[in-house]
Short mmCIF file of C-alpha atoms and ligand atoms in Angstrom, two decimals:
data_model
loop_
_atom_site.label_atom_id
_atom_site.label_comp_id
_atom_site.label_asym_id
_atom_site.label_seq_id
_atom_site.Cartn_x
_atom_site.Cartn_y
_atom_site.Cartn_z
CA MET A 1 33.76 62.41 -30.29
CA ARG A 2 30.56 61.32 -31.86
CA ARG A 3 27.58 61.14 -29.40
CA LEU A 4 25.85 57.79 -29.60
CA ILE A 5 23.43 57.88 -26.74
CA GLU A 6 22.12 60.94 -25.08
CA ALA A 7 21.73 61.14 -21.33
CA PRO A 8 17.93 61.23 -21.41
CA GLU A 9 17.60 58.19 -23.71
CA ILE A 10 20.02 56.46 -21.11
CA GLN A 11 18.04 57.74 -18.12
CA GLN A 12 14.54 56.56 -19.68
CA ARG A 13 16.14 52.89 -20.72
CA VAL A 14 17.65 52.47 -17.25
CA ALA A 15 14.46 53.15 -15.64
CA GLN A 16 12.71 50.67 -18.11
CA LEU A 17 15.36 48.07 -17.10
CA GLY A 18 14.81 48.80 -13.29
CA ARG A 19 11.07 48.10 -13.74
CA GLN A 20 11.75 44.72 -15.36
CA ILE A 21 14.22 43.74 -12.76
CA THR A 22 11.58 44.69 -10.06
CA ASP A 23 8.90 42.51 -11.65
CA ASP A 24 11.55 39.64 -12.15
CA TYR A 25 12.89 39.56 -8.56
CA ARG A 26 10.06 40.45 -6.35
CA GLY A 27 10.25 38.41 -3.22
CA ARG A 28 13.79 37.22 -4.11
CA PRO A 29 16.74 37.77 -2.03
CA LEU A 30 18.63 40.08 -4.74
CA THR A 31 22.34 41.13 -4.65
CA VAL A 32 23.58 43.44 -7.21
CA ILE A 33 27.04 43.08 -8.07
CA GLY A 34 28.90 45.90 -9.96
CA VAL A 35 32.22 45.15 -12.08
CA LEU A 36 34.64 47.97 -11.30
CA THR A 37 35.17 50.68 -12.54
CA GLY A 38 33.08 50.82 -15.43
CA SER A 39 29.64 49.82 -14.04
CA LEU A 40 29.85 52.50 -11.51
CA VAL A 41 27.46 55.03 -13.07
CA LEU A 42 25.07 52.19 -14.20
CA VAL A 43 24.85 50.54 -10.80
CA SER A 44 24.05 53.76 -9.01
CA ASP A 45 21.27 54.80 -11.39
CA LEU A 46 19.92 51.33 -11.76
CA ILE A 47 19.54 50.38 -8.03
CA ARG A 48 17.60 53.54 -7.41
CA SER A 49 15.31 52.05 -10.14
CA ILE A 50 14.57 48.81 -8.58
CA GLU A 51 11.89 49.05 -6.03
CA LEU A 52 12.81 46.18 -3.91
CA PRO A 53 15.06 45.74 -0.77
CA LEU A 54 18.52 44.63 -2.26
CA ARG A 55 22.14 44.16 -1.42
CA VAL A 56 24.97 45.83 -3.36
CA GLY A 57 28.59 44.64 -3.66
CA MET A 58 31.26 45.38 -5.99
CA ILE A 59 34.18 43.21 -7.78
CA ARG A 60 36.98 43.93 -9.72
CA ALA A 61 37.78 42.37 -13.10
CA SER A 62 40.80 42.98 -15.45
CA SER A 63 41.51 41.26 -18.77
CA TYR A 64 45.26 41.14 -19.85
CA ALA A 65 46.92 39.40 -22.94
CA GLY A 66 47.73 35.83 -21.94
CA ARG A 67 50.25 33.54 -23.31
CA THR A 68 47.71 31.03 -24.62
CA THR A 69 46.44 31.11 -28.05
CA THR A 70 42.96 31.93 -26.87
CA GLY A 71 44.34 35.51 -26.54
CA THR A 72 43.01 37.13 -23.20
CA ASP A 73 42.46 35.98 -19.72
CA VAL A 74 40.47 37.59 -16.98
CA SER A 75 41.81 37.84 -13.50
CA LEU A 76 39.26 38.72 -10.86
CA ASP A 77 39.61 40.40 -7.61
CA LEU A 78 36.86 39.20 -5.18
CA ASN A 79 37.88 40.77 -1.82
CA LEU A 80 34.68 42.89 -1.81
CA LEU A 81 32.36 40.16 -3.14
CA PRO A 82 29.60 39.97 -0.21
CA GLU A 83 28.30 36.40 0.91
CA VAL A 84 26.07 35.44 -2.12
CA ARG A 85 24.98 31.98 -0.88
CA SER A 86 21.48 31.10 -1.52
CA ARG A 87 21.04 34.83 -3.04
CA ASP A 88 19.82 35.67 -6.52
CA VAL A 89 23.08 37.65 -8.04
CA LEU A 90 22.54 39.97 -10.81
CA ILE A 91 26.05 41.20 -12.07
CA VAL A 92 26.00 44.35 -13.55
CA ASP A 93 28.74 45.57 -16.24
CA ASP A 94 29.13 48.43 -18.45
CA VAL A 95 29.64 46.75 -21.90
CA PHE A 96 29.44 43.31 -23.31
CA ASP A 97 32.26 43.32 -25.72
CA THR A 98 34.04 39.88 -26.33
CA GLY A 99 32.06 38.54 -23.32
CA ARG A 100 34.91 37.04 -21.65
CA THR A 101 35.00 39.05 -18.43
CA LEU A 102 31.33 38.53 -17.98
CA THR A 103 31.50 34.80 -18.96
CA ALA A 104 34.51 34.51 -16.20
CA ILE A 105 32.49 36.12 -13.35
CA VAL A 106 29.21 34.07 -14.17
CA GLU A 107 31.11 31.07 -13.86
CA ARG A 108 32.97 31.98 -10.83
CA LEU A 109 29.87 33.07 -8.94
CA LYS A 110 28.05 29.86 -9.75
CA THR A 111 30.80 27.99 -7.39
CA ALA A 112 29.87 30.48 -4.65
CA GLU A 113 26.35 28.62 -4.38
CA ALA A 114 24.39 31.72 -5.47
CA ALA A 115 20.62 30.76 -6.00
CA SER A 116 20.77 32.17 -9.31
CA VAL A 117 23.04 34.14 -11.50
CA ARG A 118 22.11 36.70 -14.21
CA ALA A 119 23.96 39.65 -15.87
CA ALA A 120 22.96 43.17 -17.00
CA VAL A 121 24.87 45.32 -19.12
CA LEU A 122 24.38 48.82 -20.45
CA LEU A 123 25.89 48.10 -23.99
CA TRP A 124 25.84 45.19 -26.10
CA LYS A 125 28.40 45.46 -29.04
CA ASP A 126 27.51 43.80 -32.31
CA ARG A 127 30.05 41.84 -33.11
CA PRO A 128 31.04 38.10 -33.46
CA ARG A 129 31.98 36.19 -30.17
CA GLU A 130 33.23 32.70 -29.37
CA MET A 131 30.96 32.20 -26.60
CA GLN A 132 27.22 31.00 -26.47
CA TRP A 133 26.24 32.86 -23.25
CA THR A 134 24.79 36.37 -23.57
CA PRO A 135 23.57 38.81 -20.81
CA ASP A 136 20.05 38.61 -19.45
CA TYR A 137 19.48 42.20 -19.49
CA PHE A 138 20.95 45.11 -21.74
CA GLY A 139 20.46 48.82 -22.54
CA PHE A 140 21.19 49.35 -25.94
CA LYS A 141 23.02 47.43 -28.80
CA ILE A 142 25.61 49.23 -30.50
CA PRO A 143 27.98 48.93 -33.40
CA ASP A 144 31.51 47.60 -32.86
CA VAL A 145 33.10 50.85 -31.90
CA PHE A 146 35.06 52.22 -28.78
CA VAL A 147 32.91 54.22 -26.68
CA VAL A 148 33.37 56.37 -23.58
CA GLY A 149 31.05 57.81 -21.09
CA TYR A 150 28.59 56.82 -18.33
CA GLY A 151 31.14 54.90 -16.72
CA LEU A 152 33.12 53.87 -19.81
CA ASP A 153 36.76 54.97 -20.25
CA TYR A 154 39.67 55.64 -22.42
CA ASN A 155 43.05 55.59 -20.25
CA ASP A 156 40.58 56.20 -17.33
CA GLU A 157 39.33 59.26 -18.49
CA HIS A 158 35.86 60.34 -19.49
CA ARG A 159 33.70 58.14 -17.26
CA SER A 160 31.80 61.00 -15.65
CA LEU A 161 30.13 62.00 -19.29
CA PRO A 162 26.41 61.66 -18.71
CA TYR A 163 26.07 60.32 -22.32
CA VAL A 164 27.71 57.67 -24.56
CA ALA A 165 30.13 58.76 -27.29
CA ALA A 166 32.37 56.99 -29.76
CA LEU A 167 35.83 58.01 -30.05
CA GLU A 168 36.97 59.03 -33.35
CA PRO A 169 40.70 58.37 -34.82
CA GLY A 170 41.61 62.16 -33.81
CA ASP A 171 40.49 61.34 -30.08
CA LEU A 172 43.13 58.53 -29.86
P1 IMP B 1 34.92 41.93 -22.75
O1 IMP B 1 35.58 41.12 -21.58
O2 IMP B 1 35.80 41.79 -24.06
O3 IMP B 1 33.47 41.47 -22.94
O4 IMP B 1 35.25 43.54 -22.12
C1 IMP B 1 34.72 43.84 -21.11
C2 IMP B 1 35.48 44.98 -20.51
O5 IMP B 1 36.44 45.58 -21.51
C3 IMP B 1 34.49 46.11 -20.47
O6 IMP B 1 34.21 45.92 -18.78
C4 IMP B 1 35.31 47.44 -20.52
O7 IMP B 1 35.87 47.78 -19.38
C5 IMP B 1 36.22 47.25 -21.53
N1 IMP B 1 35.60 47.66 -22.76
C6 IMP B 1 35.20 46.82 -24.08
N2 IMP B 1 34.79 47.78 -24.86
C7 IMP B 1 34.74 49.08 -24.44
C8 IMP B 1 34.84 50.19 -25.02
O8 IMP B 1 34.22 50.41 -26.08
N3 IMP B 1 35.11 51.33 -24.42
C9 IMP B 1 35.59 51.23 -23.00
N4 IMP B 1 35.92 50.11 -22.37
C10 IMP B 1 35.42 48.88 -23.13
MG1 MG B 2 35.30 47.26 -17.18
#
């Protein structure tokens, strides 16, 4: 593994995001919604950096190869979604890769009559995408490589690493 972002750098950047979100949502009814399982670590650090009263919920999203020519479909499990009507929703995910997951979630939440829907990610991969939509907050832009740590997994492992590392061919 090759370390890309060290733990103190992540802590500093997440604290900065928390301050920015605090300023942007002051006086608003904020609900933070994490996407399981990759956002777990970011959600727990980020909500402690936001100095506002807020609610927290989680949803699950999984992408699977569809039979359509567009490639991948996203299925959402909203069983844990709290009531978001008239609330300002901030979706939190680990990485903006193809962007399909977050686009699907944002579209779905708009139908739940939230007052507003924005998204925050730790990592933004530098790669071409088919959609115009992009997250409102991000921690770091990274090259288009497969990474693990700080919530991100490979085969459900490495999520608990406090840093972000790129997997190398020998790790796969
Ligand atoms: P998207 O829908 O392609 O943007 O992908 C989003 C999901 O794919 C993320 O929430 C991750 O679960 C997973 N993913 C994408 N890239 C990586 C990676 O480099 N490491 C681990 N998981 C990834
Ligand atoms: Mg994920």
